[in-house]
């Protein structure tokens, strides 16, 4: 199918985009990489009057350093993230997660910002950004504000970004030299996560000194397994099974044809053990 | 209608399109480049794969207006002077197709894959083609063809 007719605007600055958004209001939709929005428009699940394409705003692209943080522009593609040494060096778990998304063609178009605002609970960008304690930079008519990842994801497909706002960047505190792994459980290639676990750890002589764990598709938003993170400190490879088994405790994951909630809680424990073991190296 | 200027297979075009026109429909219906095909409604199959500024994309999941000012290469633009592209030759020689519907997309993605990784392992070939579905061959000969093209390109 093809989308319903719409007006198309391609602003070249964030200011211009915000002005168009303010004018068009509810009837407008922002286009990032289009890899989720275009299928939605083609299936006519949505029919905005105006589509505002962010693809011509150069300021939204690219990866840079700002002191202790990495700054990733909202329109930076997955392929650009994967090619970035900065991401590998300072946010390896994000690199590992992005490598599992969809397929090469979609990774050439899909963007970090689009994925975060789309906020599909099975999406693979949210959990690593949450685990790394990322901050989202949101622009509106009143200027910019920053929201912690923990407060950014509100519900299924719902974030702190208002209808008249844009996500402009993600700031990620550097986790230089941390080991990392993303364990994604799927039945076939190119599938959305049934459950996935993002783990990144710092270790000295095989003993974990710090651990961060994010869960994908274990609820309506990405989650952090903080009790397991705390319990891992001071432990090593031999202790993982007992500690990680409870990673899914207290979560409320979906039940569907891929597995019921109990099975997902089981998977979360198994995948957490595998991810932490792989992150320890 | 919006005017777009696009270079497709080395030729410059300037056309009025409806903003909702998908790139694949622009290629097929406006330019007559029917070598690029549509195999699904969900952006899963990869049959519509073309290169946009040298990188593979699913042309059913890009708007024609997004290609304004950019360069598109389709399966019709990779051969030169009546000669098949080495990847096309490798598909031919390794019997890497049966019905042929997935082939344009497979070839465009395989070319992209070798650009990043000129000497891929069998596993890397399979992963590199994960966005392209084939309902006939069982993939075996496709993987062989890509490996052969990589070897020939050394
Ligand atoms: C076949 C297929 C398989 C896929 N598999 C996976 C997978 O395994 N894992 C995974 O995580 N994802 C997967 N995806 C989705 C992919 O990651 C999308 O690219 C992503 O979800 C959306 O990013 P986008 O840049 O394409 O955004 P778009 O599709 O352009 O936009 C998505 C939403 O975000 C809004 N938006 C975009 N950018 C901004 C911004 N800067 N500010 C405010 N709002 C904005 C849009 O209005 C829209 O509502 C898959 C997609 C396809 C088609
Ligand atoms: S037609 Fe584009 S992916 Fe199937
Ligand atoms: S040869 Fe028929 S779909 Fe691949």
XYZ file of N, CA and C in Angstrom, chain A residues 8 26 39-40 42 68 89 93 103 125 173 179 224 235 244:
45
model
N 4.500 17.867 2.471
C 5.868 17.496 2.869
C 6.698 18.745 3.083
N -1.174 18.921 15.984
C -1.484 17.489 16.025
C -1.484 16.803 14.678
N 6.380 2.322 7.225
C 5.460 1.177 7.269
C 4.112 1.535 7.911
N 4.141 2.374 8.938
C 2.889 2.767 9.608
C 2.006 3.564 8.640
N 2.168 3.483 5.372
C 1.750 2.627 4.250
C 0.589 1.732 4.643
N 32.759 14.427 29.807
C 32.582 13.032 30.195
C 31.442 12.343 29.457
N 34.529 2.712 22.005
C 35.423 2.939 23.147
C 34.669 3.313 24.419
N 28.250 -1.230 24.835
C 26.993 -1.993 24.883
C 25.979 -1.435 23.867
N 18.297 -5.326 9.731
C 19.204 -5.811 8.690
C 20.004 -4.626 8.160
N 17.285 -0.144 21.213
C 18.103 1.016 21.581
C 17.839 1.456 23.029
N 26.926 9.129 29.365
C 28.152 9.206 30.172
C 29.137 8.142 29.683
N 33.484 -3.785 29.729
C 33.098 -4.906 28.875
C 31.603 -4.831 28.608
N 15.625 -1.494 34.088
C 16.955 -1.765 34.607
C 16.859 -2.777 35.731
N 31.688 -9.875 42.736
C 31.555 -11.264 42.297
C 32.327 -11.502 40.994
N 22.060 -13.931 38.613
C 21.370 -13.429 37.419
C 19.983 -14.036 37.244
